[in-house]
PDB file of C-alpha atoms in Angstrom:
ATOM      1  CA  MET S   1       0.110  -0.571  -0.275  1.00  0.00           C
ATOM      2  CA  PHE S   2       1.758   3.482  -0.429  1.00  0.00           C
ATOM      3  CA  GLN S   3       0.816   6.048   1.698  1.00  0.00           C
ATOM      4  CA  TYR S   4       1.811   9.678  -0.085  1.00  0.00           C
ATOM      5  CA  TYR S   5       3.031  12.363   2.924  1.00  0.00           C
ATOM      6  CA  LYS S   6       3.620  16.055   2.789  1.00  0.00           C
ATOM      7  CA  MET S   7       6.401  17.572   4.980  1.00  0.00           C
ATOM      8  CA  GLU S   8       6.540  21.066   5.421  1.00  0.00           C
ATOM      9  CA  ASP S   9       7.241  23.983   7.485  1.00  0.00           C
ATOM     10  CA  ARG S  10       7.279  21.700  10.676  1.00  0.00           C
ATOM     11  CA  LYS S  11       3.745  19.641   9.712  1.00  0.00           C
ATOM     12  CA  ILE S  12       3.388  16.253   8.147  1.00  0.00           C
ATOM     13  CA  ARG S  13      -0.219  16.033   6.804  1.00  0.00           C
ATOM     14  CA  LYS S  14      -1.355  13.364   4.202  1.00  0.00           C
ATOM     15  CA  SER S  15      -1.737  13.679   0.613  1.00  0.00           C
ATOM     16  CA  SER S  16      -1.553  12.164  -3.200  1.00  0.00           C
ATOM     17  CA  GLU S  17       0.556  11.249  -5.570  1.00  0.00           C
ATOM     18  CA  GLU S  18       0.591  14.450  -6.827  1.00  0.00           C
ATOM     19  CA  ASP S  19       1.829  16.623  -4.660  1.00  0.00           C
ATOM     20  CA  TYR S  20       4.102  14.322  -1.742  1.00  0.00           C
ATOM     21  CA  ASN S  21       7.751  14.543  -0.992  1.00  0.00           C
ATOM     22  CA  TRP S  22       7.482  11.131   1.172  1.00  0.00           C
ATOM     23  CA  LEU S  23       6.454   7.792   0.334  1.00  0.00           C
ATOM     24  CA  VAL S  24       5.671   4.882   2.591  1.00  0.00           C
ATOM     25  CA  VAL S  25       4.381   1.772   1.461  1.00  0.00           C
ATOM     26  CA  SER S  26       3.527  -1.035   3.611  1.00  0.00           C
ATOM     27  CA  GLY S  27       3.477  -4.635   3.024  1.00  0.00           C
ATOM     28  CA  THR S  28       4.676  -7.055   0.399  1.00  0.00           C
ATOM     29  CA  ASP S  29       1.846  -6.641  -2.929  1.00  0.00           C
ATOM     30  CA  PRO S  30       4.509  -7.556  -5.895  1.00  0.00           C
ATOM     31  CA  GLU S  31       2.903  -5.529  -8.347  1.00  0.00           C
ATOM     32  CA  GLU S  32       4.073  -2.486  -5.808  1.00  0.00           C
ATOM     33  CA  GLN S  33       6.733  -2.654  -5.772  1.00  0.00           C
ATOM     34  CA  ARG S  34       7.415  -3.585  -9.254  1.00  0.00           C
ATOM     35  CA  HIS S  35       6.093   0.320  -9.936  1.00  0.00           C
ATOM     36  CA  LEU S  36       8.011   1.362  -7.847  1.00  0.00           C
ATOM     37  CA  LEU S  37      10.426   0.053  -9.000  1.00  0.00           C
ATOM     38  CA  ASP S  38      10.491   0.493 -12.471  1.00  0.00           C
ATOM     39  CA  LYS S  39       9.493   4.437 -11.775  1.00  0.00           C
ATOM     40  CA  TYR S  40      12.352   5.267  -9.718  1.00  0.00           C
ATOM     41  CA  GLN S  41      14.682   2.877 -11.287  1.00  0.00           C
ATOM     42  CA  LEU S  42      15.758   1.609  -8.471  1.00  0.00           C
ATOM     43  CA  PRO S  43      18.069  -2.229  -8.097  1.00  0.00           C
ATOM     44  CA  GLU S  44      16.201  -5.402  -8.387  1.00  0.00           C
ATOM     45  CA  ASP S  45      17.550  -6.954  -4.620  1.00  0.00           C
ATOM     46  CA  ILE S  46      15.737  -4.208  -2.474  1.00  0.00           C
ATOM     47  CA  PHE S  47      12.651  -5.896  -1.925  1.00  0.00           C
ATOM     48  CA  ILE S  48      14.872  -9.494  -2.124  1.00  0.00           C
ATOM     49  CA  GLY S  49      14.464 -10.465   1.791  1.00  0.00           C
ATOM     50  CA  ALA S  50      12.771  -6.598   3.153  1.00  0.00           C
ATOM     51  CA  ASN S  51      10.328  -8.398   5.393  1.00  0.00           C
ATOM     52  CA  GLU S  52      12.463 -11.696   6.730  1.00  0.00           C
ATOM     53  CA  PRO S  53      13.927 -11.528  10.491  1.00  0.00           C
ATOM     54  CA  GLU S  54      16.829 -12.274   8.547  1.00  0.00           C
ATOM     55  CA  GLU S  55      17.184  -9.122   6.790  1.00  0.00           C
ATOM     56  CA  VAL S  56      20.699  -7.427   6.449  1.00  0.00           C
ATOM     57  CA  SER S  57      20.824  -3.738   8.598  1.00  0.00           C
ATOM     58  CA  ARG S  58      23.230  -1.737   5.800  1.00  0.00           C
ATOM     59  CA  LEU S  59      23.546   1.046   4.510  1.00  0.00           C
ATOM     60  CA  GLU S  60      24.549   2.418   0.956  1.00  0.00           C
ATOM     61  CA  TYR S  61      24.795   4.637  -2.155  1.00  0.00           C
ATOM     62  CA  LEU S  62      22.314   3.696  -4.565  1.00  0.00           C
ATOM     63  CA  ARG S  63      23.485   3.983  -8.759  1.00  0.00           C
ATOM     64  CA  ASN S  64      22.046   4.217 -11.715  1.00  0.00           C
ATOM     65  CA  THR S  65      18.476   5.559 -10.642  1.00  0.00           C
ATOM     66  CA  LYS S  66      16.680   8.573 -11.486  1.00  0.00           C
ATOM     67  CA  LEU S  67      16.812   9.817  -7.857  1.00  0.00           C
ATOM     68  CA  ASN S  68      19.211  12.150  -6.753  1.00  0.00           C
ATOM     69  CA  HIS S  69      21.823  10.913  -5.078  1.00  0.00           C
ATOM     70  CA  PRO S  70      19.718   8.556  -3.159  1.00  0.00           C
ATOM     71  CA  ILE S  71      21.005   6.325   0.112  1.00  0.00           C
ATOM     72  CA  LEU S  72      20.183   3.441   1.364  1.00  0.00           C
ATOM     73  CA  TYR S  73      19.447   2.675   4.966  1.00  0.00           C
ATOM     74  CA  THR S  74      17.838  -0.596   6.545  1.00  0.00           C
ATOM     75  CA  LEU S  75      17.204  -1.431   9.675  1.00  0.00           C
ATOM     76  CA  ILE S  76      15.579  -3.856  11.696  1.00  0.00           C
ATOM     77  CA  ASP S  77      12.499  -2.693  14.146  1.00  0.00           C
ATOM     78  CA  LEU S  78      11.444  -5.273  17.124  1.00  0.00           C
ATOM     79  CA  SER S  79       7.751  -5.498  17.450  1.00  0.00           C
ATOM     80  CA  GLU S  80       5.415  -5.071  20.686  1.00  0.00           C
ATOM     81  CA  VAL S  81       3.687  -7.788  20.350  1.00  0.00           C
ATOM     82  CA  THR S  82       5.367 -10.251  22.765  1.00  0.00           C
ATOM     83  CA  GLU S  83       3.313 -13.473  21.972  1.00  0.00           C
ATOM     84  CA  ASP S  84       4.349 -13.015  18.550  1.00  0.00           C
ATOM     85  CA  ARG S  85       7.482 -15.840  17.816  1.00  0.00           C
ATOM     86  CA  ILE S  86      10.377 -14.018  17.861  1.00  0.00           C
ATOM     87  CA  GLU S  87      10.804 -14.390  13.622  1.00  0.00           C
ATOM     88  CA  ASP S  88       7.564 -12.041  13.335  1.00  0.00           C
ATOM     89  CA  ARG S  89       8.273  -9.601  16.000  1.00  0.00           C
ATOM     90  CA  LEU S  90      11.391  -8.624  14.288  1.00  0.00           C
ATOM     91  CA  GLU S  91      10.353  -6.057  11.564  1.00  0.00           C
ATOM     92  CA  PRO S  92      12.667  -4.779   8.695  1.00  0.00           C
ATOM     93  CA  VAL S  93      12.599  -1.051   7.529  1.00  0.00           C
ATOM     94  CA  THR S  94      13.653   0.464   5.290  1.00  0.00           C
ATOM     95  CA  PHE S  95      14.877   4.588   3.913  1.00  0.00           C
ATOM     96  CA  ILE S  96      15.571   5.664   0.442  1.00  0.00           C
ATOM     97  CA  TYR S  97      16.273   9.283   0.904  1.00  0.00           C
ATOM     98  CA  THR S  98      17.319  12.638  -1.204  1.00  0.00           C
ATOM     99  CA  LYS S  99      17.806  15.786  -0.972  1.00  0.00           C
ATOM    100  CA  ASP S 100      14.067  16.194  -2.417  1.00  0.00           C
ATOM    101  CA  LEU S 101      12.400  12.806  -1.356  1.00  0.00           C
ATOM    102  CA  LEU S 102      11.950   9.811   1.854  1.00  0.00           C
ATOM    103  CA  ILE S 103      10.412   6.402   0.319  1.00  0.00           C
ATOM    104  CA  THR S 104      10.542   4.507   3.787  1.00  0.00           C
ATOM    105  CA  TYR S 105       9.567   0.476   3.137  1.00  0.00           C
ATOM    106  CA  VAL S 106       7.639  -1.061   5.981  1.00  0.00           C
ATOM    107  CA  SER S 107       5.859  -4.049   6.387  1.00  0.00           C
ATOM    108  CA  HIS S 108       1.732  -3.918   6.791  1.00  0.00           C
ATOM    109  CA  GLN S 109       2.233  -4.672  10.386  1.00  0.00           C
ATOM    110  CA  SER S 110       4.321  -2.418  11.302  1.00  0.00           C
ATOM    111  CA  THR S 111       3.013   0.669  13.704  1.00  0.00           C
ATOM    112  CA  LEU S 112       6.923   2.402  13.432  1.00  0.00           C
ATOM    113  CA  ILE S 113       5.903   5.440  11.105  1.00  0.00           C
ATOM    114  CA  LYS S 114       2.596   6.252  12.293  1.00  0.00           C
ATOM    115  CA  ARG S 115       3.855   6.302  15.850  1.00  0.00           C
ATOM    116  CA  LEU S 116       7.122   8.314  14.672  1.00  0.00           C
ATOM    117  CA  ILE S 117       4.651  10.989  13.070  1.00  0.00           C
ATOM    118  CA  GLU S 118       2.445  11.085  16.967  1.00  0.00           C
ATOM    119  CA  LYS S 119       5.733  12.273  18.876  1.00  0.00           C
ATOM    120  CA  HIS S 120       7.747  13.854  16.771  1.00  0.00           C
ATOM    121  CA  GLU S 121       6.053  15.896  14.518  1.00  0.00           C
ATOM    122  CA  GLN S 122       6.386  18.539  15.977  1.00  0.00           C
ATOM    123  CA  ASP S 123      10.856  18.168  15.462  1.00  0.00           C
ATOM    124  CA  ILE S 124      10.295  16.551  12.243  1.00  0.00           C
ATOM    125  CA  GLN S 125      12.138  19.537   9.510  1.00  0.00           C
ATOM    126  CA  ARG S 126      14.022  17.144   7.386  1.00  0.00           C
ATOM    127  CA  TYR S 127      14.094  13.574   6.291  1.00  0.00           C
ATOM    128  CA  GLU S 128      17.891  13.174   8.336  1.00  0.00           C
ATOM    129  CA  ASP S 129      15.195  14.156  10.777  1.00  0.00           C
ATOM    130  CA  ILE S 130      12.625  10.984  10.480  1.00  0.00           C
ATOM    131  CA  VAL S 131      16.080   8.740   9.922  1.00  0.00           C
ATOM    132  CA  ALA S 132      17.519   9.056  13.368  1.00  0.00           C
ATOM    133  CA  TYR S 133      13.731   9.872  15.645  1.00  0.00           C
ATOM    134  CA  SER S 134      13.038   6.064  14.002  1.00  0.00           C
ATOM    135  CA  THR S 135      16.444   5.122  14.628  1.00  0.00           C
ATOM    136  CA  LEU S 136      15.943   6.602  18.110  1.00  0.00           C
ATOM    137  CA  MET S 137      12.298   4.858  18.109  1.00  0.00           C
ATOM    138  CA  ILE S 138      13.246   1.242  16.591  1.00  0.00           C
ATOM    139  CA  TYR S 139      16.235   0.885  19.755  1.00  0.00           C
ATOM    140  CA  THR S 140      13.601   2.039  22.373  1.00  0.00           C
ATOM    141  CA  HIS S 141      11.456  -0.355  21.352  1.00  0.00           C
ATOM    142  CA  TYR S 142      14.291  -3.095  21.699  1.00  0.00           C
ATOM    143  CA  ILE S 143      14.914  -1.668  25.047  1.00  0.00           C
ATOM    144  CA  LYS S 144      11.764  -2.619  26.014  1.00  0.00           C
ATOM    145  CA  GLY S 145      12.131  -5.744  24.322  1.00  0.00           C
ATOM    146  CA  LEU S 146      14.946  -6.953  25.869  1.00  0.00           C
ATOM    147  CA  GLN S 147      12.683  -5.409  30.046  1.00  0.00           C
ATOM    148  CA  GLU S 148      10.107  -7.584  29.008  1.00  0.00           C
ATOM    149  CA  MET S 149      12.790 -11.246  28.321  1.00  0.00           C
ATOM    150  CA  LYS S 150      14.419 -10.169  32.332  1.00  0.00           C
ATOM    151  CA  LYS S 151      11.254 -10.642  33.885  1.00  0.00           C
ATOM    152  CA  GLN S 152      11.557 -14.150  32.141  1.00  0.00           C
ATOM    153  CA  ILE S 153      14.746 -14.456  32.520  1.00  0.00           C
ATOM    154  CA  ASP S 154      13.940 -14.179  36.410  1.00  0.00           C
ATOM    155  CA  ALA S 155      11.076 -16.643  36.383  1.00  0.00           C
ATOM    156  CA  LEU S 156      13.402 -19.249  34.841  1.00  0.00           C
ATOM    157  CA  ASP S 157      15.891 -18.211  36.811  1.00  0.00           C
ATOM    158  CA  GLU S 158      13.970 -19.190  40.211  1.00  0.00           C
ATOM    159  CA  ALA S 159      12.333 -22.588  38.495  1.00  0.00           C
ATOM    160  CA  ALA S 160      16.257 -23.457  38.098  1.00  0.00           C
ATOM    161  CA  ARG S 161      16.347 -23.582  41.784  1.00  0.00           C
ATOM    162  CA  LYS S 162      12.879 -25.030  43.104  1.00  0.00           C
ATOM    163  CA  THR S 163      12.548 -27.652  39.084  1.00  0.00           C
ATOM    164  CA  THR S 164      14.165 -29.406  36.572  1.00  0.00           C
ATOM    165  CA  GLU S 165      10.330 -30.248  34.732  1.00  0.00           C
ATOM    166  CA  ASN S 166       9.849 -30.395  30.741  1.00  0.00           C
ATOM    167  CA  ASN S 167       7.922 -27.260  31.191  1.00  0.00           C
ATOM    168  CA  GLU S 168      10.704 -24.662  31.933  1.00  0.00           C
ATOM    169  CA  LEU S 169      13.452 -26.476  30.102  1.00  0.00           C
ATOM    170  CA  PHE S 170      11.118 -25.445  26.851  1.00  0.00           C
ATOM    171  CA  ASN S 171      10.739 -21.775  27.868  1.00  0.00           C
ATOM    172  CA  LEU S 172      14.380 -21.974  28.718  1.00  0.00           C
ATOM    173  CA  ALA S 173      15.180 -23.168  25.073  1.00  0.00           C
ATOM    174  CA  ASP S 174      12.560 -20.441  23.670  1.00  0.00           C
ATOM    175  CA  THR S 175      13.888 -17.749  25.697  1.00  0.00           C
ATOM    176  CA  GLU S 176      17.492 -19.095  24.682  1.00  0.00           C
ATOM    177  CA  ARG S 177      16.539 -19.280  20.600  1.00  0.00           C
ATOM    178  CA  ASP S 178      14.862 -15.023  21.074  1.00  0.00           C
ATOM    179  CA  MET S 179      18.426 -13.859  22.766  1.00  0.00           C
ATOM    180  CA  VAL S 180      20.344 -15.414  19.219  1.00  0.00           C
ATOM    181  CA  TYR S 181      18.184 -13.267  17.261  1.00  0.00           C
ATOM    182  CA  LEU S 182      18.052  -9.941  19.185  1.00  0.00           C
ATOM    183  CA  ASP S 183      21.439 -10.248  20.191  1.00  0.00           C
ATOM    184  CA  HIS S 184      22.565 -10.895  16.238  1.00  0.00           C
ATOM    185  CA  THR S 185      20.510  -8.816  14.534  1.00  0.00           C
ATOM    186  CA  LEU S 186      21.390  -5.103  17.405  1.00  0.00           C
ATOM    187  CA  ARG S 187      25.484  -6.496  16.435  1.00  0.00           C
ATOM    188  CA  ASP S 188      24.915  -6.267  12.975  1.00  0.00           C
ATOM    189  CA  GLN S 189      22.784  -3.501  13.362  1.00  0.00           C
ATOM    190  CA  ASN S 190      25.359  -1.543  15.219  1.00  0.00           C
ATOM    191  CA  HIS S 191      27.698  -1.789  12.791  1.00  0.00           C
ATOM    192  CA  THR S 192      25.186   0.478  10.341  1.00  0.00           C
ATOM    193  CA  VAL S 193      23.806   2.414  13.176  1.00  0.00           C
ATOM    194  CA  ASP S 194      27.478   3.902  13.487  1.00  0.00           C
ATOM    195  CA  ARG S 195      28.741   4.022   9.842  1.00  0.00           C
ATOM    196  CA  LEU S 196      25.465   7.143   9.633  1.00  0.00           C
ATOM    197  CA  MET S 197      26.601   8.808  12.677  1.00  0.00           C
ATOM    198  CA  ASP S 198      29.787   8.828  11.202  1.00  0.00           C
ATOM    199  CA  ARG S 199      27.980  10.667   8.127  1.00  0.00           C
ATOM    200  CA  LYS S 200      29.323  14.414   8.593  1.00  0.00           C
ATOM    201  CA  GLU S 201      27.139  14.947   6.006  1.00  0.00           C
ATOM    202  CA  PHE S 202      24.133  13.794   7.582  1.00  0.00           C
ATOM    203  CA  LEU S 203      25.153  14.883  10.651  1.00  0.00           C
ATOM    204  CA  ASP S 204      25.210  18.933   9.451  1.00  0.00           C
ATOM    205  CA  ARG S 205      21.819  18.563   8.108  1.00  0.00           C
ATOM    206  CA  LEU S 206      20.545  16.998  11.329  1.00  0.00           C
ATOM    207  CA  ASP S 207      21.827  19.441  13.338  1.00  0.00           C
ATOM    208  CA  ASN S 208      21.292  17.875  17.369  1.00  0.00           C
ATOM    209  CA  GLU S 209      23.771  16.723  18.674  1.00  0.00           C
ATOM    210  CA  ALA S 210      21.278  15.692  21.473  1.00  0.00           C
ATOM    211  CA  LEU S 211      19.369  13.147  19.260  1.00  0.00           C
ATOM    212  CA  VAL S 212      22.422  11.816  18.315  1.00  0.00           C
ATOM    213  CA  TYR S 213      23.705  11.911  21.644  1.00  0.00           C
ATOM    214  CA  ASP S 214      20.235   9.502  22.946  1.00  0.00           C
ATOM    215  CA  ILE S 215      20.695   7.375  19.629  1.00  0.00           C
ATOM    216  CA  LYS S 216      24.186   6.461  20.579  1.00  0.00           C
ATOM    217  CA  LEU S 217      22.841   5.815  24.317  1.00  0.00           C
ATOM    218  CA  ARG S 218      20.553   3.161  23.850  1.00  0.00           C
ATOM    219  CA  GLN S 219      22.671   1.601  21.524  1.00  0.00           C
ATOM    220  CA  LYS S 220      24.963   1.035  23.857  1.00  0.00           C
ATOM    221  CA  PHE S 221      22.458   0.481  26.661  1.00  0.00           C
ATOM    222  CA  ALA S 222      20.211  -2.209  24.385  1.00  0.00           C
ATOM    223  CA  MET S 223      23.717  -3.736  23.187  1.00  0.00           C
ATOM    224  CA  LYS S 224      25.119  -4.142  27.102  1.00  0.00           C
ATOM    225  CA  MET S 225      21.046  -5.662  28.241  1.00  0.00           C
ATOM    226  CA  VAL S 226      21.474  -8.361  25.136  1.00  0.00           C
ATOM    227  CA  THR S 227      24.625  -8.994  26.237  1.00  0.00           C
ATOM    228  CA  ILE S 228      24.516  -9.571  30.288  1.00  0.00           C
ATOM    229  CA  TYR S 229      20.682 -11.385  29.808  1.00  0.00           C
ATOM    230  CA  ARG S 230      22.500 -14.276  27.445  1.00  0.00           C
ATOM    231  CA  ASP S 231      25.197 -15.023  29.767  1.00  0.00           C
ATOM    232  CA  LEU S 232      22.233 -14.441  32.007  1.00  0.00           C
ATOM    233  CA  LEU S 233      20.407 -17.936  30.343  1.00  0.00           C
ATOM    234  CA  GLU S 234      23.549 -19.690  29.985  1.00  0.00           C
ATOM    235  CA  THR S 235      24.256 -19.661  33.796  1.00  0.00           C
ATOM    236  CA  ILE S 236      20.326 -20.240  34.401  1.00  0.00           C
ATOM    237  CA  GLY S 237      21.176 -23.242  31.394  1.00  0.00           C
ATOM    238  CA  GLY S 238      24.405 -24.911  33.168  1.00  0.00           C
ATOM    239  CA  LEU S 239      22.061 -24.611  36.357  1.00  0.00           C
ATOM    240  CA  PHE S 240      19.430 -26.856  35.264  1.00  0.00           C
ATOM    241  CA  SER S 241      21.915 -28.883  34.345  1.00  0.00           C
ATOM    242  CA  ASP S 242      23.800 -28.716  37.338  1.00  0.00           C
ATOM    243  CA  MET S 243      20.329 -29.480  39.611  1.00  0.00           C
ATOM    244  CA  MET S 244      19.579 -32.176  37.321  1.00  0.00           C
ATOM    245  CA  ASP S 245      22.451 -33.775  38.598  1.00  0.00           C
ATOM    246  CA  ASN S 246      22.193 -33.665  41.343  1.00  0.00           C
ATOM    247  CA  ASN S 247      18.485 -34.980  41.571  1.00  0.00           C
ATOM    248  CA  LEU S 248      20.230 -37.817  39.350  1.00  0.00           C
ATOM    249  CA  ASN S 249      22.981 -38.347  42.576  1.00  0.00           C
ATOM    250  CA  HIS S 250      20.383 -38.282  44.981  1.00  0.00           C
ATOM    251  CA  LEU S 251      18.219 -40.557  42.978  1.00  0.00           C
ATOM    252  CA  MET S 252      21.259 -43.141  42.774  1.00  0.00           C
ATOM    253  CA  LYS S 253      22.089 -43.210  46.285  1.00  0.00           C
ATOM    254  CA  TYR S 254      18.493 -43.977  47.223  1.00  0.00           C
ATOM    255  CA  LEU S 255      18.441 -46.845  44.706  1.00  0.00           C
ATOM    256  CA  ASP S 256      21.710 -48.071  46.767  1.00  0.00           C
ATOM    257  CA  SER S 257      20.594 -47.852  49.476  1.00  0.00           C
ATOM    258  CA  ALA S 258      17.095 -49.526  48.137  1.00  0.00           C
ATOM    259  CA  ALA S 259      19.782 -52.678  47.654  1.00  0.00           C
ATOM    260  CA  LEU S 260      21.875 -52.327  50.622  1.00  0.00           C
ATOM    261  CA  VAL S 261      18.355 -53.170  52.248  1.00  0.00           C
ATOM    262  CA  VAL S 262      17.565 -56.412  50.969  1.00  0.00           C
ATOM    263  CA  ALA S 263      21.365 -57.684  50.114  1.00  0.00           C
ATOM    264  CA  VAL S 264      21.858 -57.485  54.374  1.00  0.00           C
ATOM    265  CA  PRO S 265      18.705 -60.085  55.117  1.00  0.00           C
ATOM    266  CA  SER S 266      19.956 -62.381  51.596  1.00  0.00           C
ATOM    267  CA  LEU S 267      23.986 -62.047  53.882  1.00  0.00           C
ATOM    268  CA  ILE S 268      22.300 -63.563  56.358  1.00  0.00           C
ATOM    269  CA  ALA S 269      20.073 -65.737  54.955  1.00  0.00           C
ATOM    270  CA  GLY S 270      23.142 -67.447  52.632  1.00  0.00           C
ATOM    271  CA  LEU S 271      26.004 -67.848  55.512  1.00  0.00           C
ATOM    272  CA  TRP S 272      23.190 -69.968  57.326  1.00  0.00           C
ATOM    273  CA  GLY S 273      23.055 -71.285  54.149  1.00  0.00           C
ATOM    274  CA  ILE S 274      26.107 -72.374  53.574  1.00  0.00           C
ATOM    275  CA  ASN S 275      26.771 -76.444  54.062  1.00  0.00           C
ATOM    276  CA  THR S 276      30.642 -76.604  55.637  1.00  0.00           C
ATOM    277  CA  GLY S 277      30.630 -78.542  58.601  1.00  0.00           C
ATOM    278  CA  GLY S 278      26.396 -78.548  58.463  1.00  0.00           C
ATOM    279  CA  LEU S 279      23.588 -76.728  58.947  1.00  0.00           C
ATOM    280  CA  PRO S 280      23.102 -74.986  61.728  1.00  0.00           C
ATOM    281  CA  GLY S 281      19.812 -75.299  63.848  1.00  0.00           C
ATOM    282  CA  LYS S 282      18.979 -78.374  61.461  1.00  0.00           C
ATOM    283  CA  ASP S 283      17.657 -80.167  63.848  1.00  0.00           C
ATOM    284  CA  ASN S 284      15.249 -77.844  66.107  1.00  0.00           C
ATOM    285  CA  ALA S 285      11.928 -76.877  64.527  1.00  0.00           C
ATOM    286  CA  ILE S 286      12.150 -73.181  64.676  1.00  0.00           C
ATOM    287  CA  GLY S 287      15.525 -73.254  62.884  1.00  0.00           C
ATOM    288  CA  THR S 288      13.973 -71.490  60.043  1.00  0.00           C
ATOM    289  CA  ILE S 289      11.732 -68.316  61.434  1.00  0.00           C
ATOM    290  CA  ILE S 290      14.985 -67.783  63.670  1.00  0.00           C
ATOM    291  CA  VAL S 291      17.481 -66.830  60.785  1.00  0.00           C
ATOM    292  CA  PHE S 292      14.327 -65.270  58.661  1.00  0.00           C
ATOM    293  CA  GLY S 293      13.420 -63.285  62.246  1.00  0.00           C
ATOM    294  CA  LEU S 294      16.755 -62.372  62.568  1.00  0.00           C
ATOM    295  CA  ALA S 295      17.232 -61.027  58.691  1.00  0.00           C
ATOM    296  CA  ILE S 296      14.485 -59.581  58.726  1.00  0.00           C
ATOM    297  CA  LEU S 297      15.532 -57.520  62.383  1.00  0.00           C
ATOM    298  CA  VAL S 298      18.149 -56.408  61.009  1.00  0.00           C
ATOM    299  CA  GLY S 299      16.898 -55.329  57.846  1.00  0.00           C
ATOM    300  CA  ILE S 300      14.297 -53.222  59.372  1.00  0.00           C
ATOM    301  CA  LEU S 301      17.900 -51.772  61.558  1.00  0.00           C
ATOM    302  CA  THR S 302      19.257 -50.826  58.128  1.00  0.00           C
ATOM    303  CA  ALA S 303      16.460 -49.245  56.670  1.00  0.00           C
ATOM    304  CA  VAL S 304      15.796 -47.365  59.787  1.00  0.00           C
ATOM    305  CA  TYR S 305      19.507 -46.304  59.552  1.00  0.00           C
ATOM    306  CA  LEU S 306      19.918 -45.823  55.422  1.00  0.00           C
ATOM    307  CA  SER S 307      16.311 -42.789  56.160  1.00  0.00           C
ATOM    308  CA  ARG S 308      17.984 -40.620  58.869  1.00  0.00           C
ATOM    309  CA  LYS S 309      21.089 -40.910  56.772  1.00  0.00           C
ATOM    310  CA  ASP S 310      21.127 -37.103  54.708  1.00  0.00           C
ATOM    311  CA  PHE S 311      22.016 -37.908  51.671  1.00  0.00           C
ATOM    312  CA  SER S 312      22.031 -34.416  49.929  1.00  0.00           C
ATOM    313  CA  LYS S 313      24.624 -33.541  50.878  1.00  0.00           C
TER     314      LYS S 313
END
């Protein structure tokens, strides 16, 4: 879907195809993509992977187009819909901007542009403002998403100290999977953002040191969070393994104790039954009962002793 906007005098209003300087393209309609490629002679590979979570963040100059020295800038946004899989939450956002036109490509479920206009319309004078504030909002989304993930990590840490149930192990695997996606996405994205923030021409036109500082600060904050949380998940995974090993050791101690309780009476009966020198008590009518009673008594005493032993140490 094409949405046409006109930016002027710190206002952004919806416009038409006849009068616009900001074009927002949402969705994956092949005909619309083809129309855009043909109209501006854009490279054919621009939309390849444009809606995939594995899309690569990039900053590059486009050549041989109908636009005036266009620059391509792609980032990956994080949706706030925590119920979705991480692949569905990662939403590539592409900006193609020149001095007189901005083209923005987003997924059909993205709310980035709507929120950007609602929150920063009065702050936007140039295309660089849109790009910079979008970058700031994207990192804000990552920070909020990681803060929600921290709650899951805390719950897993508590569960690892009490249980080794399958559900908790599945939750750990899912959380680790999400963290892998976020870690690789942020590392890839940081390189692109750093390159943009090093471009003197971009910074001169943006002319907003406070905004640049906020972007770099949130960038570092998000990266530190994902690094710490991934290490925490590795620690929790190790704790689950140690707890399972510990429980297995306790189980083996109980099984060894049970085997010992059974073995002691068997040993007594076996010794009594040795035929060397004759069978003790063979001429006594209650000899067998005495041996059985002794074996049972010793077995009970052994069981009582083992039951009072602390196997958790």
